[in-house]
mmCIF file of C-alpha atoms and ligand atoms in Angstrom:
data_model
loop_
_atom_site.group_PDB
_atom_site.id
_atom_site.type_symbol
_atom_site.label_atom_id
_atom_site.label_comp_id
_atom_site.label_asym_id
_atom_site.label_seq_id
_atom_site.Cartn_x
_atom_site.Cartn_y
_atom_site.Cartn_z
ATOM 1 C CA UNK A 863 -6.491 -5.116 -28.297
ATOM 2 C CA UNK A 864 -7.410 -4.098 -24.392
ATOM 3 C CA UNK A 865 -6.270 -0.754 -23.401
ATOM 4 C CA UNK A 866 -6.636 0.417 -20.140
ATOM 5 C CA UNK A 867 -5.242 4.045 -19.537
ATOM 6 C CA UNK A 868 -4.677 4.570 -15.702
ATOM 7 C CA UNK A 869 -5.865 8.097 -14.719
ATOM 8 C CA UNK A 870 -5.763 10.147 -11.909
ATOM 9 C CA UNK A 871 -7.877 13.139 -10.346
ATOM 10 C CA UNK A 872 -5.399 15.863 -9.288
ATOM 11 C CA UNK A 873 -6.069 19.536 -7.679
ATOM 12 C CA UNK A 874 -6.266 21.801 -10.367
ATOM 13 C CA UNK A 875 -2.723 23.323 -11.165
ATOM 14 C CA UNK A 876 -4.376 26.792 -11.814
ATOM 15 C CA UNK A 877 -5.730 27.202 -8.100
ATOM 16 C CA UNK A 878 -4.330 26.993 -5.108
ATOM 17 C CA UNK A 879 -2.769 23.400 -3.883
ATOM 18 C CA UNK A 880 -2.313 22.821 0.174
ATOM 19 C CA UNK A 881 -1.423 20.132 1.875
ATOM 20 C CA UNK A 882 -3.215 19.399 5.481
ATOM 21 C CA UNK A 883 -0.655 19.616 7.792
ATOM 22 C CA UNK A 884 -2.980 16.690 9.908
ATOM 23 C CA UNK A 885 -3.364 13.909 7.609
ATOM 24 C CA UNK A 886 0.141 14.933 4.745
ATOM 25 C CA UNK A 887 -2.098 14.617 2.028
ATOM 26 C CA UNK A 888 -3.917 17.173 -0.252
ATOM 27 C CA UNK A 889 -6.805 19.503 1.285
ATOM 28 C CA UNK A 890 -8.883 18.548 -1.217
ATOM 29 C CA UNK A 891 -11.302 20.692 0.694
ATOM 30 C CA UNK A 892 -9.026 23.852 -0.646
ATOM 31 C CA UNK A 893 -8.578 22.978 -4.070
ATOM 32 C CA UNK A 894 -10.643 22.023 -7.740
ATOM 33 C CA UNK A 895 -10.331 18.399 -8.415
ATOM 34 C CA UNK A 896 -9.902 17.837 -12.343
ATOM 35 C CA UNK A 897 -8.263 14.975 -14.106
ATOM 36 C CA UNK A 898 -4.640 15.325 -14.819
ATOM 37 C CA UNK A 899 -4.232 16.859 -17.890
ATOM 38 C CA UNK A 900 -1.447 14.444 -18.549
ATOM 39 C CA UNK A 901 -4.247 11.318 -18.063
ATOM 40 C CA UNK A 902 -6.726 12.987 -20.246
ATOM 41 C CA UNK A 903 -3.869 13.075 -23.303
ATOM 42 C CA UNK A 904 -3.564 9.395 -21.900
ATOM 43 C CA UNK A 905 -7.120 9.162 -22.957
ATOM 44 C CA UNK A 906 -6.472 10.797 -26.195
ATOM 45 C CA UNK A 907 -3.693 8.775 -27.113
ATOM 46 C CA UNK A 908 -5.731 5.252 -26.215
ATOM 47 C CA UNK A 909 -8.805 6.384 -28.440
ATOM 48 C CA UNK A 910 -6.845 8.189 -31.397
ATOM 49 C CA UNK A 911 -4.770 4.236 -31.304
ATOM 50 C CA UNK A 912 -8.857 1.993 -31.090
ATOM 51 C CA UNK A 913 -9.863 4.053 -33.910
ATOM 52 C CA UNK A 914 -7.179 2.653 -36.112
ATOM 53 C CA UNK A 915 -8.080 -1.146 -35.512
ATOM 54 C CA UNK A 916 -9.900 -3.483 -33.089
ATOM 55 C CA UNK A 917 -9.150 -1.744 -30.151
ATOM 56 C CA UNK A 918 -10.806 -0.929 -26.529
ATOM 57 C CA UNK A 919 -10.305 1.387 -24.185
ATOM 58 C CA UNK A 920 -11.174 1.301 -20.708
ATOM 59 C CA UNK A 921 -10.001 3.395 -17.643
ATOM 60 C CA UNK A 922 -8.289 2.839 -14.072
ATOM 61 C CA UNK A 923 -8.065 4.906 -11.273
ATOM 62 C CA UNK A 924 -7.165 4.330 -7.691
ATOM 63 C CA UNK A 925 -8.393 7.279 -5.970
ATOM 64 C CA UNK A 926 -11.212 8.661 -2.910
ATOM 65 C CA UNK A 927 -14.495 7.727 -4.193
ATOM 66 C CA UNK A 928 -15.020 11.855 -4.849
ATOM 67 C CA UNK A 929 -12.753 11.371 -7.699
ATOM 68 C CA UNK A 930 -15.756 9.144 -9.411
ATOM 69 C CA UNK A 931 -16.621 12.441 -11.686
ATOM 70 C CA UNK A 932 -13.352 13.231 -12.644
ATOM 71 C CA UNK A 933 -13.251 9.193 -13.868
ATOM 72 C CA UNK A 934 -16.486 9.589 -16.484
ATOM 73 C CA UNK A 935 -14.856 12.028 -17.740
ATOM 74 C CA UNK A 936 -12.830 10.053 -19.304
ATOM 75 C CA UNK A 937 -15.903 7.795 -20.216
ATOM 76 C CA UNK A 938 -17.774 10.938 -22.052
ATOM 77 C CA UNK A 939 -14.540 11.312 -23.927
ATOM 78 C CA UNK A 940 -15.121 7.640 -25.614
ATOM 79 C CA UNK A 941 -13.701 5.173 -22.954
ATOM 80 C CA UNK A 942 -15.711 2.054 -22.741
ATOM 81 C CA UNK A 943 -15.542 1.279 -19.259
ATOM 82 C CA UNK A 944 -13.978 1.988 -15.476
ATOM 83 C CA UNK A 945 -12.806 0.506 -12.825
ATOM 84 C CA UNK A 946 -12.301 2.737 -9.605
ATOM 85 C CA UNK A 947 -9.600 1.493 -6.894
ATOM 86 C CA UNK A 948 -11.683 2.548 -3.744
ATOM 87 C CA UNK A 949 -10.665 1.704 0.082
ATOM 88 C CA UNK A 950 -10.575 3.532 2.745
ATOM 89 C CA UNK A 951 -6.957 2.018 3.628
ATOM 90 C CA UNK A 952 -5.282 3.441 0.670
ATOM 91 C CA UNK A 953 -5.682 7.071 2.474
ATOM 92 C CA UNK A 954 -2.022 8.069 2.142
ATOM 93 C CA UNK A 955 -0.915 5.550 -0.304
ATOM 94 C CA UNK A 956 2.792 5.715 -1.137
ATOM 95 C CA UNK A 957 4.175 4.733 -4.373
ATOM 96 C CA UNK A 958 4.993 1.045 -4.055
ATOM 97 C CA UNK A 959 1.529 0.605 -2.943
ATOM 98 C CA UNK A 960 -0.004 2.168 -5.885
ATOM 99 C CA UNK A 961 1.962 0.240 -8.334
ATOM 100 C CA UNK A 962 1.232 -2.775 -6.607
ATOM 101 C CA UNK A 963 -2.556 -2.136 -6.509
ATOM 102 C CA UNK A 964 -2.933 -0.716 -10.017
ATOM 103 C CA UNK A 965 -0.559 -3.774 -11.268
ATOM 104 C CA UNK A 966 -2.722 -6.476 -9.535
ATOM 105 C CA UNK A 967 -6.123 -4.408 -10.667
ATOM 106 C CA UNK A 968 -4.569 -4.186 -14.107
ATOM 107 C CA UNK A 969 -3.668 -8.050 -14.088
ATOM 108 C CA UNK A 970 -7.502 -9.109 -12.917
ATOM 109 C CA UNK A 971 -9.358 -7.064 -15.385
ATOM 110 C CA UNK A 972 -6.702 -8.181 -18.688
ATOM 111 C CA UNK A 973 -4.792 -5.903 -20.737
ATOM 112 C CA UNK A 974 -2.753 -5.622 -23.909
ATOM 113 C CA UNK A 975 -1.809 -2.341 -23.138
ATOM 114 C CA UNK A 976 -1.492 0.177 -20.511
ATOM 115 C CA UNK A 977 -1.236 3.632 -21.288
ATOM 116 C CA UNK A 978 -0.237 5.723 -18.266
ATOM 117 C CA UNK A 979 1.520 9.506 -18.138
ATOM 118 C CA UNK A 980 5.152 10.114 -17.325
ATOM 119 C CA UNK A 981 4.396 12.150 -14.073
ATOM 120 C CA UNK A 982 1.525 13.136 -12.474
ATOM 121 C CA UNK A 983 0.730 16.847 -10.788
ATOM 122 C CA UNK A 984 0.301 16.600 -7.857
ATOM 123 C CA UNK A 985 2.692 13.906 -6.346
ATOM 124 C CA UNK A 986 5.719 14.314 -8.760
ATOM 125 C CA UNK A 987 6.787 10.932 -8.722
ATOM 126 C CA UNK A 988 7.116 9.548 -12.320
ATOM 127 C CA UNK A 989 7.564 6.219 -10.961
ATOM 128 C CA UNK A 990 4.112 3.997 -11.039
ATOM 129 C CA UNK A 991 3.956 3.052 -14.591
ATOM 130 C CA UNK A 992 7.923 1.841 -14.125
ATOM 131 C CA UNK A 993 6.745 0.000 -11.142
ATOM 132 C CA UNK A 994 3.603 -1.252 -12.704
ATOM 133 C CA UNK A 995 5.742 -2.960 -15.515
ATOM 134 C CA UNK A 996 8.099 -4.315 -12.765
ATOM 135 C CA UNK A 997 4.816 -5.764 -11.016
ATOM 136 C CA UNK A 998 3.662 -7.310 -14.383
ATOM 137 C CA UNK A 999 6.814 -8.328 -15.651
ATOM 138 C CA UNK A 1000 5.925 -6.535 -18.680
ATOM 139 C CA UNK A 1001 8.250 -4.365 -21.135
ATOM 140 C CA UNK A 1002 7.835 -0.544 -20.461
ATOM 141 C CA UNK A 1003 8.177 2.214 -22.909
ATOM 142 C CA UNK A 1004 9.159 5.344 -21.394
ATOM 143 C CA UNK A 1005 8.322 8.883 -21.940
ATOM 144 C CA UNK A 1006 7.133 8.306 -25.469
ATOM 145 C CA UNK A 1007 6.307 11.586 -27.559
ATOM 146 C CA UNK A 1008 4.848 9.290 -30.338
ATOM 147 C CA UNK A 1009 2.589 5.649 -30.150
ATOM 148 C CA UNK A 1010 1.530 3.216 -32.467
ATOM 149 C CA UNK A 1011 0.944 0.041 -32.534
ATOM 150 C CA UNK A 1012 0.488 -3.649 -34.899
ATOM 151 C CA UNK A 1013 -1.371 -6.405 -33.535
ATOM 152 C CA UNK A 1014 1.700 -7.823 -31.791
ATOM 153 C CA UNK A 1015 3.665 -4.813 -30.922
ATOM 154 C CA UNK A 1016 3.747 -1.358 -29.650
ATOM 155 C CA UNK A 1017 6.310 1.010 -30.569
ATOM 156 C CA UNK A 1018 6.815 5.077 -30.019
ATOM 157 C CA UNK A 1019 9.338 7.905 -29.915
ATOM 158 C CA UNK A 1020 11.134 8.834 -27.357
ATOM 159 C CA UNK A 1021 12.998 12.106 -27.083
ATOM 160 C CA UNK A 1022 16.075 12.946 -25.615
ATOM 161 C CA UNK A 1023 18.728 15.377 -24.944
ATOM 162 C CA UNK A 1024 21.029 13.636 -27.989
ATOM 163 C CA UNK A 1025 18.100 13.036 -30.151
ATOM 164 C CA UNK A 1026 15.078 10.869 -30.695
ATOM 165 C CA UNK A 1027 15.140 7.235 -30.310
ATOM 166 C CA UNK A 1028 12.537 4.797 -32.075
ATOM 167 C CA UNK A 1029 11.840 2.040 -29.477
ATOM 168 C CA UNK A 1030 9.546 -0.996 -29.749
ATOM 169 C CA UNK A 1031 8.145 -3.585 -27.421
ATOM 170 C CA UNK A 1032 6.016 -7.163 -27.989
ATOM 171 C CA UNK A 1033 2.723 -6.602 -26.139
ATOM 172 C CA UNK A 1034 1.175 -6.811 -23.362
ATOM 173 C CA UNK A 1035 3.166 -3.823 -22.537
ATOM 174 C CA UNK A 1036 3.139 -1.054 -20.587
ATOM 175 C CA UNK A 1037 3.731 2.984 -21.989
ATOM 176 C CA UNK A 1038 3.897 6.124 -20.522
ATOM 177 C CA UNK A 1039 3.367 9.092 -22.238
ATOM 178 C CA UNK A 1040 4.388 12.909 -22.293
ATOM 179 C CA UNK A 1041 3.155 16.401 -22.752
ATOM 180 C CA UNK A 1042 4.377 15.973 -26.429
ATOM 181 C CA UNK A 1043 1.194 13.939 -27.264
ATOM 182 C CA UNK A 1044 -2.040 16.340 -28.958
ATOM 183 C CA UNK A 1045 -4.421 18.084 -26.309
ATOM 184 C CA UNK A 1046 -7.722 16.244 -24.952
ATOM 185 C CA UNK A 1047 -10.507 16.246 -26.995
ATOM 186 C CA UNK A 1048 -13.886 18.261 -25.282
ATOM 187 C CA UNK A 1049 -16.718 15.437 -23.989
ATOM 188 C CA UNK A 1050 -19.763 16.375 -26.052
ATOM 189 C CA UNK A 1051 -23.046 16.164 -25.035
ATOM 190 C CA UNK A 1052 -23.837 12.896 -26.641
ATOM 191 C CA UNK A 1053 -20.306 11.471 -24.619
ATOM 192 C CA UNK A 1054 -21.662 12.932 -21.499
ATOM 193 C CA UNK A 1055 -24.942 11.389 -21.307
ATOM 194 C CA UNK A 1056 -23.592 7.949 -23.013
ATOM 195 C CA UNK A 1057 -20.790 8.301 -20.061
ATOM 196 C CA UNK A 1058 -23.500 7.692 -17.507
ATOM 197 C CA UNK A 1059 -24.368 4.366 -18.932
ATOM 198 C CA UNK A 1060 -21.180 2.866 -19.462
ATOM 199 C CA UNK A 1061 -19.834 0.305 -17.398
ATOM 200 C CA UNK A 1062 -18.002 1.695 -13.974
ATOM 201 C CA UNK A 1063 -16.935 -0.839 -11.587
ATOM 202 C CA UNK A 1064 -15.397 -0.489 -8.567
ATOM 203 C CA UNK A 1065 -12.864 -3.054 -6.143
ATOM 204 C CA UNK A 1066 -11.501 -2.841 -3.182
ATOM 205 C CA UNK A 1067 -8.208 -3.863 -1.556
ATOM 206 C CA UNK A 1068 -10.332 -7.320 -0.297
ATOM 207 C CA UNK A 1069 -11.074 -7.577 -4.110
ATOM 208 C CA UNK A 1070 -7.756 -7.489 -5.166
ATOM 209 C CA UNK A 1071 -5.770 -9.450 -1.910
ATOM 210 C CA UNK A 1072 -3.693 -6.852 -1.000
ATOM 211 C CA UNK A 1073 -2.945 -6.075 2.736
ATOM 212 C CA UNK A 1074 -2.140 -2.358 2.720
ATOM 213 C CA UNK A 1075 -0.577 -3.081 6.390
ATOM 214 C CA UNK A 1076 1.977 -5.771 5.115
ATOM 215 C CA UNK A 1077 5.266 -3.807 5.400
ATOM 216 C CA UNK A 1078 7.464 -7.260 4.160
ATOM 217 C CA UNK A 1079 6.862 -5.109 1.333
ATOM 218 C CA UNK A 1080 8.685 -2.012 1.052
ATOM 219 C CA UNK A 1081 6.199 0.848 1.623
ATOM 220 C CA UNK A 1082 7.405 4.738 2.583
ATOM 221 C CA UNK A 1083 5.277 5.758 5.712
ATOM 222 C CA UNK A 1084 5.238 9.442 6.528
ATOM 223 C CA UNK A 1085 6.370 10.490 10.201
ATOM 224 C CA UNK A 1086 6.066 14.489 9.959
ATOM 225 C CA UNK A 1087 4.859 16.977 7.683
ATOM 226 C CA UNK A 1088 5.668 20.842 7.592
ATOM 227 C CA UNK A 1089 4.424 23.637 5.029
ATOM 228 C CA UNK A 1090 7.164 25.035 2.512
ATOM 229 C CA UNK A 1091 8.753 28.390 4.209
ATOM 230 C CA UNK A 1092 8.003 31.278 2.465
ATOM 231 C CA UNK A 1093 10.637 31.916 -0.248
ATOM 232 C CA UNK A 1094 13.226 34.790 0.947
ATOM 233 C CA UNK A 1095 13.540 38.301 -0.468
ATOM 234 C CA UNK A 1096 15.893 37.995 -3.383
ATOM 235 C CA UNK A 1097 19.311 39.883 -3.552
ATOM 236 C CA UNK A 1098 19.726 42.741 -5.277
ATOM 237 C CA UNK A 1099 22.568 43.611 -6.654
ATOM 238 C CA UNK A 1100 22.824 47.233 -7.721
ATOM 239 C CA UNK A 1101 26.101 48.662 -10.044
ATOM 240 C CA UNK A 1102 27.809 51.028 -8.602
ATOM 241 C CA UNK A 1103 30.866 49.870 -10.442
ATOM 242 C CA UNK A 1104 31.230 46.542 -8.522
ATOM 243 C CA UNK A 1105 28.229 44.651 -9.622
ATOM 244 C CA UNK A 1106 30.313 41.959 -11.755
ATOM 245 C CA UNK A 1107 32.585 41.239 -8.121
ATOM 246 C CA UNK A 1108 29.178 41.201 -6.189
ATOM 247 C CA UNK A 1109 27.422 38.770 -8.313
ATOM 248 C CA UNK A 1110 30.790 36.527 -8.780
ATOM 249 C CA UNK A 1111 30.979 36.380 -5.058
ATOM 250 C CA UNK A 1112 27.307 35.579 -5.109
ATOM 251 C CA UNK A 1113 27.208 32.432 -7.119
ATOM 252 C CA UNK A 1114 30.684 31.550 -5.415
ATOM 253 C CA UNK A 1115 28.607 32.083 -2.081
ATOM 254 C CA UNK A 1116 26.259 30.031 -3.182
ATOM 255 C CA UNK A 1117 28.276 27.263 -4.450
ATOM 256 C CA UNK A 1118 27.328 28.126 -7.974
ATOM 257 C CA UNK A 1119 30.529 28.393 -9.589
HETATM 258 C C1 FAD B 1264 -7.907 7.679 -0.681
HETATM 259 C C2 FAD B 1264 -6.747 8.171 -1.523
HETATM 260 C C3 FAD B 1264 -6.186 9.415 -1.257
HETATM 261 C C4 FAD B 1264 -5.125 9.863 -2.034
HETATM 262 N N1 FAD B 1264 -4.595 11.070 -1.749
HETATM 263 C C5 FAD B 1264 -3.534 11.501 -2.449
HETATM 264 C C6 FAD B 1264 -2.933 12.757 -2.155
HETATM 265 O O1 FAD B 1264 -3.361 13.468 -1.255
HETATM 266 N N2 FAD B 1264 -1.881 13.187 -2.928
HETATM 267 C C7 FAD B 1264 -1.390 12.391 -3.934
HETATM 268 O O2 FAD B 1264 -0.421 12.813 -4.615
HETATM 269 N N3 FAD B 1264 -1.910 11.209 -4.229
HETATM 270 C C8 FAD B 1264 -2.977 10.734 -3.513
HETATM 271 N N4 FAD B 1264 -3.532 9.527 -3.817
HETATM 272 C C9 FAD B 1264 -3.054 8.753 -4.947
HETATM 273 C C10 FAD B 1264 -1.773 7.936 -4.738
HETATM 274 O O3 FAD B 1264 -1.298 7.935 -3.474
HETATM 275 C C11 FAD B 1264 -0.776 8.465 -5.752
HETATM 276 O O4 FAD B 1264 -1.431 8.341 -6.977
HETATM 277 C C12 FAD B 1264 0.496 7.677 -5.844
HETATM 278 O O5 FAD B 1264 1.318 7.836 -4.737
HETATM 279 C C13 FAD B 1264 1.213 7.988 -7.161
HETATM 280 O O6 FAD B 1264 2.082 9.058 -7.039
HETATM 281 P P1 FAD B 1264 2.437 10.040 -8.250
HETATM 282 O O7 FAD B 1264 1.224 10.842 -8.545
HETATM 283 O O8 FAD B 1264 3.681 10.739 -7.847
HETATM 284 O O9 FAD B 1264 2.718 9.063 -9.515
HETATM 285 P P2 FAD B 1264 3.455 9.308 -10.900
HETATM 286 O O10 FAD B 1264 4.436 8.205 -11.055
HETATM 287 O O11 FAD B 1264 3.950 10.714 -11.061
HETATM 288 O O12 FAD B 1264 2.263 9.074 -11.929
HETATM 289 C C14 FAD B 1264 2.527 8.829 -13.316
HETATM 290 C C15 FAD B 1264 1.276 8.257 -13.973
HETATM 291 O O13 FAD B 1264 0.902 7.017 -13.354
HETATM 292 C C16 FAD B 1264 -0.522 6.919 -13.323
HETATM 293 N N5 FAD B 1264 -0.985 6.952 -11.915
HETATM 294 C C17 FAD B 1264 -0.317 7.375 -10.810
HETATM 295 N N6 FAD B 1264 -1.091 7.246 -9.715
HETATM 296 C C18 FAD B 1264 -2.273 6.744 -10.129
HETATM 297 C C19 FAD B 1264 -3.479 6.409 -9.474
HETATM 298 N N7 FAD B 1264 -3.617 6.570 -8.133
HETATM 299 N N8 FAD B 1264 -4.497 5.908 -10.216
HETATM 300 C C20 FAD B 1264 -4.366 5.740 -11.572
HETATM 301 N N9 FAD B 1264 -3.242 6.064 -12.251
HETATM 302 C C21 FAD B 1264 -2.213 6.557 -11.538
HETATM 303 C C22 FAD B 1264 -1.075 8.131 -14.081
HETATM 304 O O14 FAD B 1264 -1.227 7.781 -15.437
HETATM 305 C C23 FAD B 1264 0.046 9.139 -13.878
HETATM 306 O O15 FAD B 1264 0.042 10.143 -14.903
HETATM 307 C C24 FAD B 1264 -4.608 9.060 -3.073
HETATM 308 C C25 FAD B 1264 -5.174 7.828 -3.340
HETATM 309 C C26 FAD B 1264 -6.244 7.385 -2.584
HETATM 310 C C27 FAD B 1264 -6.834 6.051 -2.887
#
């Protein structure tokens, strides 16, 4: 079976993340690029699965060409090969366009599986491997805490607030995983140095016929950006017999209760 797991370089959630307020998107200047910790479970996931069977995994990313190290690292972890998404016209990419890229990536290179996370870091959305599926016309397995899979199937646990369900697709499918699934395993030194042989392709937008400029498709374009404000000084609320009122009237304020 061909598993590609899509990852994604994100600033590191530990430092400081800005956004430019020129260009909307990440200072990547200001932050540590690493690969979403979500992706590198991904990873996990996709090479705990090929080592039960005749499996291979293989990584996609559609990111600046800076995220290139973040990508082998997946490859020193035991990936067998990458494919990097690289054009200067994706600058600013919205949602609809990722999917579509990834999707029509995903479709030229084959795959019996795609293993993506629930939501990434940095932009929040939890929406491309839903979209992805929707490009491919594939079945998608959401949020799964839980994978395996038989030559014909794939099939996972997903949790919920009323319990766990068992769900099950017929392959090619699409997954997306969540936190639930075991840490990353450490690159060794052997899986660092292998990682610079491997195979690492790259395409571009002219590679995959996609016009970024089309807008008969529904893209989001960005018209203003402005930093966060500075969160406000809480209230406090101190007893002096009418704390219980003050805080009722609070949350009443505040259309709480
Ligand atoms: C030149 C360039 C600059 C970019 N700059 C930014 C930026 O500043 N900020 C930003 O948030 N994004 C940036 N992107 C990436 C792209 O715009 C986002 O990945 C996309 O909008 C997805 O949003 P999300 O992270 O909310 O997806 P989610 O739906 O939250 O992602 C869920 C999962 O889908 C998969 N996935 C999502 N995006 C990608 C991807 N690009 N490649 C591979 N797998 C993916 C991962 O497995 C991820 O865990 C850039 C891309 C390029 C090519």
């Amino acid at each position: 079976m061909r598993i590609v797991v899509l990852v994604k370089e994100v600033p590191d959630t530990f430092g400081e993340r800005k956004v430019s307020l020129e260009t909307g998107l990440t200072d990547r200047e200001a932050c540590d690029p690493v690969l979403d910790e979500i992706c590198e479970r991904a990873v996990e996931a996709a090479l705990t699965l090929a080592g039960t069977g005749e499996h291979s995994v293989h990584l996609m990313s559609m990111s600046p060409e800076s995220a290139a190290s973040s990508i082998r690292k997946g490859l020193a972890m035991g990936a067998e090969s990458a494919v990097h998404i690289c054009d200067p016209a994706l600058l600013g990419a919205d949602l609809s366009l990722t999917a579509e890229v990834l999707a029509k990536a995903i479709e030229k290179e084959g795959f019996d599986l795609v293993i993506a996370g629930n939501l990434s870091t940095d932009g929040n959305g939890g929406m491309v491997p839903a979209m992805i599926a929707e490009w491919l016309d594939r079945p998608h397995l959401t949020h799964l805490s839980a994978l395996e899979a038989t030559a014909t199937t794939v099939s996972g646990t997903r949790a919920g607030d009323d319990g766990d369900s068992q769900v099950t697709a017929e392959l090619p499918a699409v997954v997306s995983i969540t936190e639930a699934f075991p840490d990353a395993r450490f690159p060794n030194f052997k899986g660092i140095m292998a990682a610079k042989k491997k195979p690492f392709g790259t395409l571009t937008l002219a590679d995959l016929g996609i016009d970024a400029q089309d807008f008969s498709i529904p893209r989001a374009i960005m018209t203003e950006v402005a930093e966060r404000p500075p969160r406000a000084a809480g209230v406090k609320v101190t007893d002096d017999g009418t704390a219980a009122a003050q805080l009722a009237d609070y949350l009443a304020q505040n259309k709480l209760i």
